[in-house]
Coordinates of C-alpha atoms and ligand atoms in Angstrom, one line a residue:
M1 CA -38.2 106.4 14.7
G2 CA -38.8 103.6 12.4
E3 CA -35.3 102.2 13.4
A4 CA -36.2 101.6 16.6
L5 CA -39.5 100.4 15.6
A6 CA -37.6 97.7 13.5
T7 CA -35.4 96.8 15.8
L8 CA -38.2 95.6 18.8
R9 CA -40.2 94.2 15.6
A10 CA -37.4 92.0 15.2
T11 CA -36.7 91.1 18.6
I12 CA -40.6 89.4 19.0
R13 CA -41.1 88.1 15.8
K14 CA -41.3 84.8 16.5
W15 CA -44.1 86.0 19.5
S16 CA -47.8 84.7 19.0
R17 CA -50.2 87.3 16.3
A18 CA -52.1 88.5 19.5
D19 CA -49.0 89.3 22.2
R20 CA -47.6 91.5 18.3
K21 CA -50.5 92.8 17.9
R22 CA -50.7 94.1 21.7
I23 CA -47.4 95.4 21.6
L24 CA -47.6 97.0 18.6
E25 CA -50.7 99.1 20.0
A26 CA -48.6 99.7 23.4
A27 CA -46.1 101.0 21.0
D28 CA -49.4 103.1 19.3
A29 CA -50.2 104.1 22.5
A30 CA -46.6 105.1 23.8
Q31 CA -46.1 107.8 20.3
Q32 CA -49.4 109.5 20.7
A33 CA -48.5 110.3 24.1
H34 CA -44.8 111.7 23.7
L35 CA -46.1 113.2 20.9
G36 CA -43.9 116.1 20.6
Q37 CA -41.3 115.8 22.9
F38 CA -37.7 115.1 22.1
R39 CA -35.0 113.7 23.9
A40 CA -31.6 115.4 24.6
S41 CA -29.9 113.2 21.4
G42 CA -32.4 115.4 19.1
E43 CA -34.3 112.6 18.5
P44 CA -38.3 111.9 19.1
Y45 CA -38.4 110.8 22.6
V46 CA -40.6 107.7 21.8
V47 CA -37.1 106.0 20.5
H48 CA -36.1 105.7 24.4
P49 CA -39.5 103.4 25.5
I50 CA -39.0 102.2 21.9
L51 CA -36.1 100.8 22.6
V52 CA -36.3 99.8 26.0
A53 CA -38.8 97.5 25.8
A54 CA -36.1 95.8 22.9
I55 CA -34.2 95.3 25.6
V56 CA -36.8 93.6 28.1
A57 CA -38.6 91.4 25.1
S58 CA -34.9 90.2 24.4
S59 CA -33.7 89.8 27.4
G60 CA -36.9 87.5 28.4
G61 CA -39.5 89.4 29.5
D62 CA -43.2 88.6 29.4
T63 CA -45.9 91.0 27.5
A64 CA -46.7 92.8 30.2
T65 CA -43.2 93.9 30.9
V66 CA -42.5 94.8 26.9
I67 CA -45.9 96.6 27.6
G68 CA -44.6 98.4 30.8
A69 CA -41.5 99.1 29.5
L70 CA -43.1 101.1 26.0
L71 CA -44.8 103.1 28.3
H72 CA -43.0 103.7 31.7
D73 CA -42.2 107.4 31.2
T74 CA -45.9 107.9 30.0
V75 CA -47.9 108.6 33.9
E76 CA -45.1 110.8 34.6
D77 CA -44.3 113.1 31.5
T78 CA -47.3 113.5 30.0
P79 CA -51.6 113.3 30.5
V80 CA -51.6 109.5 30.2
T81 CA -53.0 108.3 33.7
L82 CA -52.2 104.8 35.5
D83 CA -56.3 104.3 34.6
D84 CA -56.6 105.1 30.8
I85 CA -53.4 102.6 31.3
E86 CA -55.7 99.9 33.3
R87 CA -58.4 100.5 30.7
Q88 CA -56.6 99.8 27.7
F89 CA -53.7 96.9 28.9
G90 CA -54.9 95.7 32.9
P91 CA -53.8 96.0 35.7
D92 CA -50.4 93.8 35.7
V93 CA -49.5 96.6 33.4
R94 CA -50.8 98.8 35.5
N95 CA -49.6 97.8 38.2
I96 CA -45.9 97.5 36.2
V97 CA -45.8 101.3 35.0
D98 CA -46.8 102.2 38.9
G99 CA -43.9 101.0 40.0
C100 CA -41.5 102.4 37.4
T101 CA -43.0 105.5 37.9
K102 CA -43.2 105.7 41.7
V103 CA -38.9 105.0 42.2
A104 CA -38.4 107.3 38.9
E105 CA -35.3 108.6 40.7
V106 CA -33.0 107.1 43.5
R107 CA -30.0 109.1 43.7
V108 CA -27.6 107.5 46.0
S109 CA -24.6 110.9 46.9
G110 CA -27.3 111.8 49.5
A111 CA -27.9 109.9 52.4
D112 CA -31.1 112.3 53.8
A113 CA -34.7 111.7 54.2
L114 CA -35.6 111.9 50.5
E115 CA -33.8 109.6 49.4
A116 CA -34.0 107.2 51.8
A117 CA -37.5 107.3 51.5
R118 CA -37.3 107.2 47.5
M119 CA -34.8 104.3 48.4
R120 CA -37.4 102.4 50.5
K121 CA -40.4 103.1 47.8
L122 CA -38.2 101.3 44.8
L123 CA -37.8 98.2 47.4
V124 CA -41.5 98.0 47.5
A125 CA -42.0 98.5 44.7
L126 CA -40.0 95.3 43.1
A127 CA -41.3 93.4 46.8
R128 CA -44.5 93.4 44.9
D129 CA -43.3 92.5 41.6
T130 CA -40.4 92.0 40.3
R131 CA -41.0 92.9 36.5
V132 CA -40.7 96.3 37.6
L133 CA -36.9 96.1 37.6
V134 CA -36.5 94.3 34.9
V135 CA -37.8 97.7 32.8
K136 CA -35.9 100.4 35.4
S137 CA -32.4 98.1 34.5
A138 CA -33.3 97.6 30.8
D139 CA -34.3 101.6 31.1
R140 CA -31.3 102.1 33.4
L141 CA -29.0 100.6 29.9
H142 CA -30.3 102.7 27.6
N143 CA -29.7 105.5 29.1
M144 CA -26.0 104.4 29.7
R145 CA -25.5 103.4 26.0
T146 CA -27.4 107.5 25.3
I147 CA -25.0 108.5 27.9
A148 CA -22.9 111.2 25.7
H149 CA -25.5 113.4 25.0
L150 CA -25.4 114.7 28.5
P151 CA -23.1 117.0 30.1
E152 CA -20.1 115.4 32.0
A153 CA -20.8 116.1 35.0
K154 CA -24.1 114.3 35.0
Q155 CA -22.5 111.5 33.5
R156 CA -20.5 110.5 36.4
R157 CA -23.1 111.1 38.7
I158 CA -25.1 108.7 36.6
G159 CA -22.3 106.3 36.7
Q160 CA -21.8 106.0 40.2
E161 CA -25.3 105.4 40.7
T162 CA -25.3 102.9 38.1
L163 CA -22.0 101.4 39.9
A164 CA -23.5 101.7 43.4
L165 CA -27.0 100.4 42.3
Y166 CA -28.8 99.3 39.3
G167 CA -25.6 97.2 38.5
P168 CA -26.3 95.4 41.5
L169 CA -30.0 95.5 41.8
A170 CA -29.9 93.2 38.1
G171 CA -27.5 90.8 39.6
R172 CA -29.8 90.4 42.4
V173 CA -32.7 89.5 40.0
G174 CA -29.8 87.3 38.0
L175 CA -29.9 89.7 34.7
T176 CA -26.5 88.9 34.0
H177 CA -26.4 90.2 31.1
I178 CA -27.6 93.7 31.6
K179 CA -25.7 93.8 34.8
A180 CA -22.6 93.4 32.4
E181 CA -23.4 95.9 30.1
L182 CA -24.8 98.3 32.6
E183 CA -21.7 98.0 35.0
D184 CA -18.9 98.4 31.8
R185 CA -20.5 101.2 30.9
A186 CA -20.8 102.7 34.3
F187 CA -17.3 102.2 34.7
A188 CA -16.0 104.0 31.9
V189 CA -17.8 106.9 32.8
A190 CA -18.0 107.1 36.2
D191 CA -13.9 107.0 36.4
P192 CA -12.7 107.1 33.0
Q193 CA -9.3 107.3 33.6
A194 CA -9.3 104.0 35.8
Y195 CA -11.6 102.0 33.4
A196 CA -8.7 103.3 30.8
A197 CA -6.3 101.5 32.9
V198 CA -7.5 98.5 33.7
Q199 CA -8.7 98.3 30.6
A200 CA -5.2 98.3 29.1
E201 CA -4.5 96.2 31.6
L202 CA -6.5 93.6 30.7
H203 CA -6.2 94.0 26.3
T204 CA -3.2 92.5 26.5
P205 CA -1.5 90.3 23.7
E206 CA -0.4 87.8 26.2
L207 CA -3.3 87.2 28.0
R208 CA -5.4 87.0 24.6
Q209 CA -1.9 84.5 23.7
Q210 CA -3.6 82.6 26.6
L211 CA -7.1 82.2 26.3
D212 CA -6.7 81.2 22.9
S213 CA -4.4 78.3 23.7
A214 CA -6.5 77.4 27.2
M215 CA -9.7 77.6 24.6
S216 CA -7.8 75.2 22.2
T217 CA -6.4 73.1 23.9
L218 CA -9.9 72.1 26.5
S219 CA -11.8 71.8 22.6
N220 CA -9.2 69.5 21.9
H221 CA -9.9 67.6 25.2
L222 CA -13.0 67.6 25.0
R223 CA -13.6 66.4 21.7
A224 CA -11.4 63.7 22.7
S225 CA -13.3 62.6 25.4
G226 CA -16.5 62.3 23.4
I227 CA -18.3 65.3 24.9
N228 CA -20.5 66.8 22.9
G229 CA -21.2 71.1 24.1
S230 CA -19.9 73.8 23.0
L231 CA -17.2 76.4 24.5
S232 CA -16.3 80.3 25.1
G233 CA -13.8 82.3 26.6
R234 CA -13.3 85.6 27.9
I235 CA -11.7 87.9 29.3
K236 CA -12.3 89.4 32.8
M237 CA -14.6 92.3 32.7
P238 CA -13.2 95.7 34.2
W239 CA -15.9 96.2 36.6
S240 CA -15.3 93.2 38.5
A241 CA -11.1 93.0 37.7
Y242 CA -11.5 97.0 39.2
R243 CA -13.8 95.6 42.3
K244 CA -11.3 92.0 43.0
A245 CA -8.1 94.1 42.9
Q246 CA -9.3 97.1 45.2
S247 CA -10.4 94.8 48.0
L248 CA -7.0 92.8 47.5
G249 CA -4.5 95.7 47.6
I250 CA -3.0 94.6 43.9
P251 CA -2.3 95.4 40.4
V252 CA -5.6 94.3 37.7
H253 CA -2.4 92.0 36.1
E254 CA -2.1 90.5 39.0
L255 CA -5.1 89.2 39.6
H256 CA -4.9 85.2 39.2
D257 CA -8.4 84.7 37.5
L258 CA -8.9 87.3 35.2
I259 CA -9.7 84.1 32.2
G260 CA -13.0 82.3 32.4
L261 CA -14.3 79.0 29.9
R262 CA -17.5 78.4 29.6
V263 CA -18.8 74.8 28.5
I264 CA -22.1 74.5 27.6
V265 CA -23.2 70.6 27.3
P266 CA -27.3 69.2 26.5
T267 CA -27.7 67.8 30.1
V268 CA -27.0 67.7 33.7
R269 CA -25.5 64.4 33.6
D270 CA -22.8 66.2 31.2
C271 CA -22.5 68.6 33.6
Y272 CA -20.5 66.2 35.4
V273 CA -18.4 64.5 33.0
A274 CA -17.4 67.2 31.2
L275 CA -16.1 68.0 35.0
G276 CA -14.3 65.2 35.4
A277 CA -13.0 65.6 31.7
V278 CA -11.9 68.9 32.8
H279 CA -10.8 67.9 35.5
S280 CA -8.2 65.1 33.8
L281 CA -6.9 67.4 31.7
W282 CA -6.5 70.6 34.4
G283 CA -5.8 69.9 38.5
P284 CA -8.5 71.6 40.3
A285 CA -6.4 74.4 43.0
E286 CA -7.4 73.8 46.2
G287 CA -11.2 74.4 47.6
R288 CA -12.3 76.3 44.6
F289 CA -14.8 74.0 43.3
K290 CA -18.5 75.1 44.0
D291 CA -21.6 73.0 42.9
Y292 CA -24.9 75.3 42.7
I293 CA -26.6 72.8 40.3
A294 CA -26.7 70.3 43.5
R295 CA -27.5 73.6 45.3
P296 CA -28.1 76.6 43.4
K297 CA -27.5 80.0 44.1
F298 CA -30.0 82.3 45.9
N299 CA -30.7 83.3 42.6
R300 CA -31.4 80.3 41.2
Y301 CA -28.3 80.9 39.4
Q302 CA -27.0 77.0 39.3
S303 CA -24.3 75.7 37.0
L304 CA -20.5 74.1 38.0
H305 CA -17.0 75.9 38.8
S306 CA -14.3 75.4 39.4
S307 CA -11.1 77.0 39.2
V308 CA -8.1 75.1 37.7
L309 CA -4.3 75.7 37.0
G310 CA -3.9 75.6 33.6
E311 CA -0.9 75.9 31.4
A312 CA 2.2 77.8 33.0
G313 CA 0.4 77.9 36.3
T314 CA -2.6 80.8 35.6
L315 CA -5.4 80.1 37.2
I316 CA -9.2 79.3 34.6
E317 CA -12.7 79.6 35.9
V318 CA -14.4 77.1 34.4
Q319 CA -17.7 76.8 34.6
I320 CA -19.9 74.1 33.3
R321 CA -23.6 74.2 32.4
T322 CA -26.9 73.2 30.4
P323 CA -28.6 75.1 27.5
V324 CA -31.0 76.1 29.7
M325 CA -29.3 77.1 32.8
H326 CA -27.5 79.4 30.7
A327 CA -30.7 81.6 29.4
E328 CA -32.1 81.5 32.6
A329 CA -28.3 82.6 34.2
E330 CA -28.0 85.7 30.9
H331 CA -31.6 86.6 31.6
G332 CA -32.8 85.7 35.2
R333 CA -36.1 84.9 36.1
A334 CA -37.1 88.1 37.0
A335 CA -38.2 89.2 34.0
H336 CA -40.9 85.5 34.0
R337 CA -42.8 85.6 37.4
S338 CA -44.2 88.0 40.3
Y339 CA -42.7 87.9 43.9
K340 CA -46.1 88.3 45.5
N341 CA -45.6 89.3 49.2
A342 CA -46.9 86.4 50.4
D343 CA -44.5 84.6 47.8
P344 CA -42.0 82.1 49.7
D345 CA -39.9 82.3 47.3
E346 CA -39.4 86.6 47.9
P347 CA -36.0 87.0 47.8
A348 CA -34.4 87.5 51.5
W349 CA -32.6 90.2 50.5
L350 CA -35.2 92.0 49.8
R351 CA -37.9 91.1 53.0
R352 CA -34.1 92.0 55.1
L353 CA -34.2 95.3 53.6
L354 CA -38.7 95.6 54.1
D355 CA -38.6 94.3 57.2
D356 CA -37.5 97.1 60.1
H357 CA -38.0 100.9 59.0
D358 CA -36.8 102.3 62.3
E359 CA -33.5 102.9 61.5
E360 CA -32.9 106.7 60.6
D361 CA -32.1 108.0 56.9
G362 CA -28.6 107.4 56.1
E363 CA -28.0 104.7 57.8
Y364 CA -30.8 102.8 56.0
L365 CA -29.1 103.6 52.8
H366 CA -25.7 102.7 54.4
A367 CA -27.4 99.1 54.9
V368 CA -29.0 98.9 51.3
H369 CA -25.4 99.4 49.3
R370 CA -24.3 96.9 52.5
E371 CA -26.9 94.5 51.1
L372 CA -26.3 95.1 47.9
S373 CA -22.6 94.8 48.4
A374 CA -22.3 91.4 49.7
E375 CA -21.8 89.6 46.3
D376 CA -23.4 86.6 47.9
E377 CA -25.5 84.8 50.2
I378 CA -24.8 82.1 53.0
L379 CA -27.4 79.6 54.3
I380 CA -27.2 78.7 57.4
S381 CA -29.0 76.4 61.1
T382 CA -29.9 76.0 63.8
P383 CA -29.4 73.0 66.0
N384 CA -32.7 72.1 65.2
G385 CA -32.3 72.5 61.6
D386 CA -34.3 76.0 61.0
T387 CA -32.4 77.8 58.6
H388 CA -31.5 81.9 58.4
I389 CA -30.5 83.1 54.7
L390 CA -27.6 85.8 55.5
P391 CA -25.5 88.2 53.7
A392 CA -21.8 86.7 52.8
G393 CA -19.9 88.0 55.9
A394 CA -21.9 87.7 58.6
T395 CA -20.9 86.7 62.1
V396 CA -22.9 85.2 65.1
I397 CA -23.7 88.0 66.3
D398 CA -26.2 88.8 62.8
F399 CA -27.5 85.4 63.3
A400 CA -28.0 85.5 66.8
Y401 CA -30.0 88.6 65.7
A402 CA -32.0 86.6 63.0
V403 CA -32.8 84.1 65.6
H404 CA -34.1 86.5 67.3
T405 CA -33.2 90.2 68.6
A406 CA -33.8 88.9 73.0
V407 CA -31.7 86.1 72.0
G408 CA -29.0 88.7 69.8
N409 CA -28.8 90.8 73.3
A410 CA -28.2 88.2 75.1
C411 CA -25.8 86.7 73.0
T412 CA -22.3 85.8 75.0
A413 CA -20.7 83.8 71.8
G414 CA -21.7 80.6 69.7
E415 CA -20.9 77.2 69.2
V416 CA -20.3 76.8 65.5
N417 CA -20.1 72.7 64.4
G418 CA -19.4 72.1 67.4
L419 CA -16.4 73.9 68.4
L420 CA -16.6 77.3 71.0
T421 CA -16.1 80.8 68.6
P422 CA -16.2 84.1 69.3
A423 CA -20.1 86.2 68.7
T424 CA -17.0 88.3 65.8
A425 CA -16.6 85.5 64.2
A426 CA -17.6 85.5 60.6
L427 CA -19.7 82.3 59.5
H428 CA -20.4 80.1 56.4
T429 CA -22.4 78.9 54.1
G430 CA -23.4 75.2 56.1
D431 CA -22.7 76.2 59.8
R432 CA -24.6 74.4 62.4
V433 CA -24.9 77.5 65.0
H434 CA -25.8 77.4 68.8
V435 CA -26.2 80.9 70.3
L436 CA -24.9 80.8 73.7
T437 CA -26.9 83.7 75.6
G438 CA -26.6 84.5 79.2
R439 CA -25.6 88.3 78.4
D440 CA -25.5 91.3 81.8
G441 CA -26.0 94.6 80.3
P442 CA -25.5 96.1 77.1
P443 CA -23.9 94.4 73.5
P444 CA -20.8 96.8 72.9
A445 CA -20.3 98.9 71.2
E446 CA -16.9 97.5 69.0
W447 CA -20.2 94.8 68.0
L448 CA -20.9 97.1 65.1
N449 CA -17.9 96.8 63.4
Y450 CA -18.7 93.1 63.4
A451 CA -23.0 92.7 62.5
V452 CA -23.8 93.3 58.5
T453 CA -27.1 92.9 58.8
R454 CA -29.7 96.0 59.5
K455 CA -31.3 93.9 62.5
A456 CA -28.6 93.1 64.2
R457 CA -27.1 96.2 63.9
T458 CA -30.6 98.4 64.7
G459 CA -30.5 95.9 67.9
I460 CA -27.3 96.6 69.4
K461 CA -27.8 100.1 68.9
A462 CA -31.4 100.4 71.2
A463 CA -30.0 97.9 73.6
R464 CA -27.3 100.7 73.5
R465 CA -29.3 103.5 74.0
R466 CA -31.1 101.8 77.2
G467 CA -27.7 100.7 78.1
E468 CA -27.1 104.3 78.5
Q469 CA -30.0 105.7 80.0
A470 CA -30.1 103.7 82.8
A471 CA -26.4 104.1 84.2
P472 CA -25.9 107.4 84.8
N473 CA -29.6 107.7 86.4
S474 CA -28.7 105.5 88.7
C475 CA -26.0 107.2 89.8
V476 CA -28.3 110.3 90.3
E477 CA -30.6 108.4 92.6
A478 CA -26.8 106.8 94.5
R479 CA -26.4 110.4 95.2
D480 CA -29.9 111.6 96.2
H481 CA -30.5 109.0 98.3
D482 CA -27.1 109.5 100.7
P483 CA -26.2 113.1 100.0
D484 CA -23.7 113.6 101.9
L485 CA -21.0 111.2 100.7
T486 CA -18.8 111.6 98.3
L487 CA -19.6 109.1 95.4
E488 CA -16.5 107.0 93.3
L489 CA -18.7 105.6 90.7
P490 CA -17.6 104.4 87.3
L491 CA -20.3 104.7 84.6
V492 CA -20.3 101.3 83.7
G493 CA -22.1 100.7 80.8
I494 CA -22.0 103.5 79.2
L495 CA -19.2 101.9 77.2
P496 CA -17.0 99.2 77.3
P497 CA -13.2 99.1 78.0
D498 CA -13.2 98.4 74.0
A499 CA -14.3 101.4 72.9
T500 CA -11.2 103.7 74.1
R501 CA -9.2 102.0 71.6
Q502 CA -10.6 102.7 68.8
R503 CA -10.7 106.2 69.5
G504 CA -8.4 107.6 72.6
N505 CA -5.9 108.8 71.3
E506 CA -5.9 111.2 73.9
R507 CA -7.6 111.6 77.3
A508 CA -8.6 114.7 79.1
L509 CA -9.1 115.4 82.5
L510 CA -11.9 117.8 82.5
E511 CA -14.0 118.9 86.3
V512 CA -17.0 120.5 86.2
L513 CA -18.7 122.0 89.0
V514 CA -22.8 122.2 88.8
A515 CA -25.9 122.8 90.9
D516 CA -28.2 120.6 92.1
R517 CA -31.0 119.4 89.8
T518 CA -31.6 115.8 89.5
G519 CA -30.5 113.5 86.1
I520 CA -27.6 116.6 85.9
L521 CA -24.9 113.6 85.3
A522 CA -27.1 112.5 83.1
D523 CA -27.0 115.4 80.7
L524 CA -23.3 115.3 81.4
A525 CA -22.2 112.4 80.0
S526 CA -25.3 112.8 76.9
A527 CA -23.2 115.8 76.2
I528 CA -19.6 114.0 75.8
T529 CA -20.9 110.9 74.2
Q530 CA -22.5 113.3 71.5
A531 CA -19.4 115.8 71.2
G532 CA -17.4 112.8 70.6
G533 CA -15.7 112.0 73.0
N534 CA -15.6 108.0 75.5
I535 CA -16.2 108.4 79.6
V536 CA -13.6 106.3 80.3
F537 CA -14.1 106.8 84.4
S538 CA -16.2 109.7 85.8
S539 CA -16.6 110.3 89.8
T540 CA -19.0 112.4 91.7
T541 CA -18.1 114.7 95.1
V542 CA -21.6 116.3 96.2
L543 CA -21.3 118.9 98.8
P544 CA -23.2 119.7 101.5
D545 CA -24.9 122.3 100.1
H546 CA -26.1 119.3 96.7
S547 CA -23.6 121.5 94.5
G548 CA -21.5 119.2 92.9
R549 CA -18.0 118.8 91.5
D550 CA -18.2 116.0 88.6
L551 CA -14.6 114.8 87.1
F552 CA -14.9 112.8 83.7
D553 CA -11.7 111.5 82.2
V554 CA -12.3 111.4 78.8
A555 CA -10.5 109.7 75.4
C556 CA -11.1 111.7 72.5
A557 CA -9.3 112.8 69.2
H558 CA -7.0 116.3 70.4
D559 CA -9.1 118.8 68.1
Q560 CA -13.3 117.6 70.2
R561 CA -11.2 119.3 73.5
R562 CA -12.6 122.1 73.2
D563 CA -16.0 120.8 71.4
I564 CA -16.5 118.6 74.6
A565 CA -16.1 121.5 77.0
D566 CA -18.5 123.2 74.9
A567 CA -20.4 121.0 75.0
L568 CA -20.9 120.8 78.9
E569 CA -20.8 124.6 78.4
E570 CA -24.5 123.9 77.6
V571 CA -26.1 121.8 80.2
P572 CA -28.1 123.7 82.2
G573 CA -26.9 124.1 86.0
V574 CA -22.9 123.5 84.7
T575 CA -21.1 127.0 86.0
A576 CA -17.6 125.6 85.3
V577 CA -15.7 123.3 83.2
N578 CA -11.8 123.2 84.0
F579 CA -9.2 120.9 82.5
L580 CA -7.3 119.5 84.8
D581 CA -4.6 118.1 83.0
Ligands
MN1 MN1 -36.7 106.3 30.6

């Protein structure tokens, strides 16, 4: 315990006397509260919050956040209440501890209502004050550092959760340092074999030699060009190398950008001078230069990035930045300021996830993970110059729904930078998009394969549900008006022709005999759809006694045929179901 406290004291030794005093008071309060509690390692429990506080302090956290870290487990595990905390340490600390307590545990494996509710709570707490995320990330990091004391299965679960949720979240608010260590430790326990294999591919003498040689060449060149600054080099981290290799479908050692160099120079002007020097030494790779100084990333990250062709044709990513940019890149801004609800700086990704809540729970969790796994955001503008921020990979469809749900529903195509473009096309940052509208009927199901934002996906599904209800009912009406006619009506609107391609490895031709009942056709159609079939065509014959014979041509998997017939037999009013093929 003394050792943990010494670590914390050392971290804050340059802080003001008043801040240090408050922090040590909070350490005392934590010690009292957790007295008699122990961790799995056998240590006194309070060692954990003290070391979490040290991580927060060294990540740029302010005094309230450090104190929040010291007390983050008290309300949940001890008799201490939020009112006690507010009385002694003020409302800011209370809010931080409250946020941490509310989001005590979010699991990512489940897709049930409980997990979705927890996820929403987490995001709401973050929207109120992103300092909660600083404490949660530090908490998770200390737990990852001490995870060896837990059983293996639990280690794996916690590792997976960290990779899916806490690592990306830390990255979202720019806690780069914490994100990197979290993901490295989590990968090691989530998939020990893959981790070892990637490590072996990254830690080869050849790669090490390439890095050393690139560093000495560049540092000589920068010095000769009269540039002051510092240079560091690194080999890609296992988790990001693994992810990238997986997404490209190649082994890790075939990745081109395993080596990265970072130049830190005193001023912004020096950054551009250094860039010129780098490009005079190594040619830039086509289309691989990014000026995040002139145009910062969504989390306000600033740097110049250029991928250059180094010795022997290896691709090297060079980052150039000032010391101030470097400090912000490592620690993020989340530690320094809270995002109030009305704050225009509330991160766009967070607002997107909090915007509407009307989706089923499983879909909500997927939306969160889809959002978090997008590495970047893109900025799109309307012809009038209004801008919308969307996740990378967003399409014209997403943009149309971002403008307005009605625009999304009516969207037919887009005019992207003046060129006619399909609605399913992906957009890029800086695109100017005019949405072309004029659709009759609901958007095609196929759009769900292209829409990445929650707003678009919710909009498409809602419009399709309305469309599906409308179409069969109109057929039933036609029958009611003219009972003696034999109707041959395709059920337009139940599915677009494309949908058959996705599922339809087989067709089933079904005959359904029914007694007279208003709305029965709609029930039959929905029974088929729910059992996994897609209606390609249907016809209805109404007999003079008002009983009927419905034929359905259904696209489905072979093993769904029986399910579909069973589902049809369950519909009230059905007297017989036969396969005609
Ligand atoms: Mn904790």
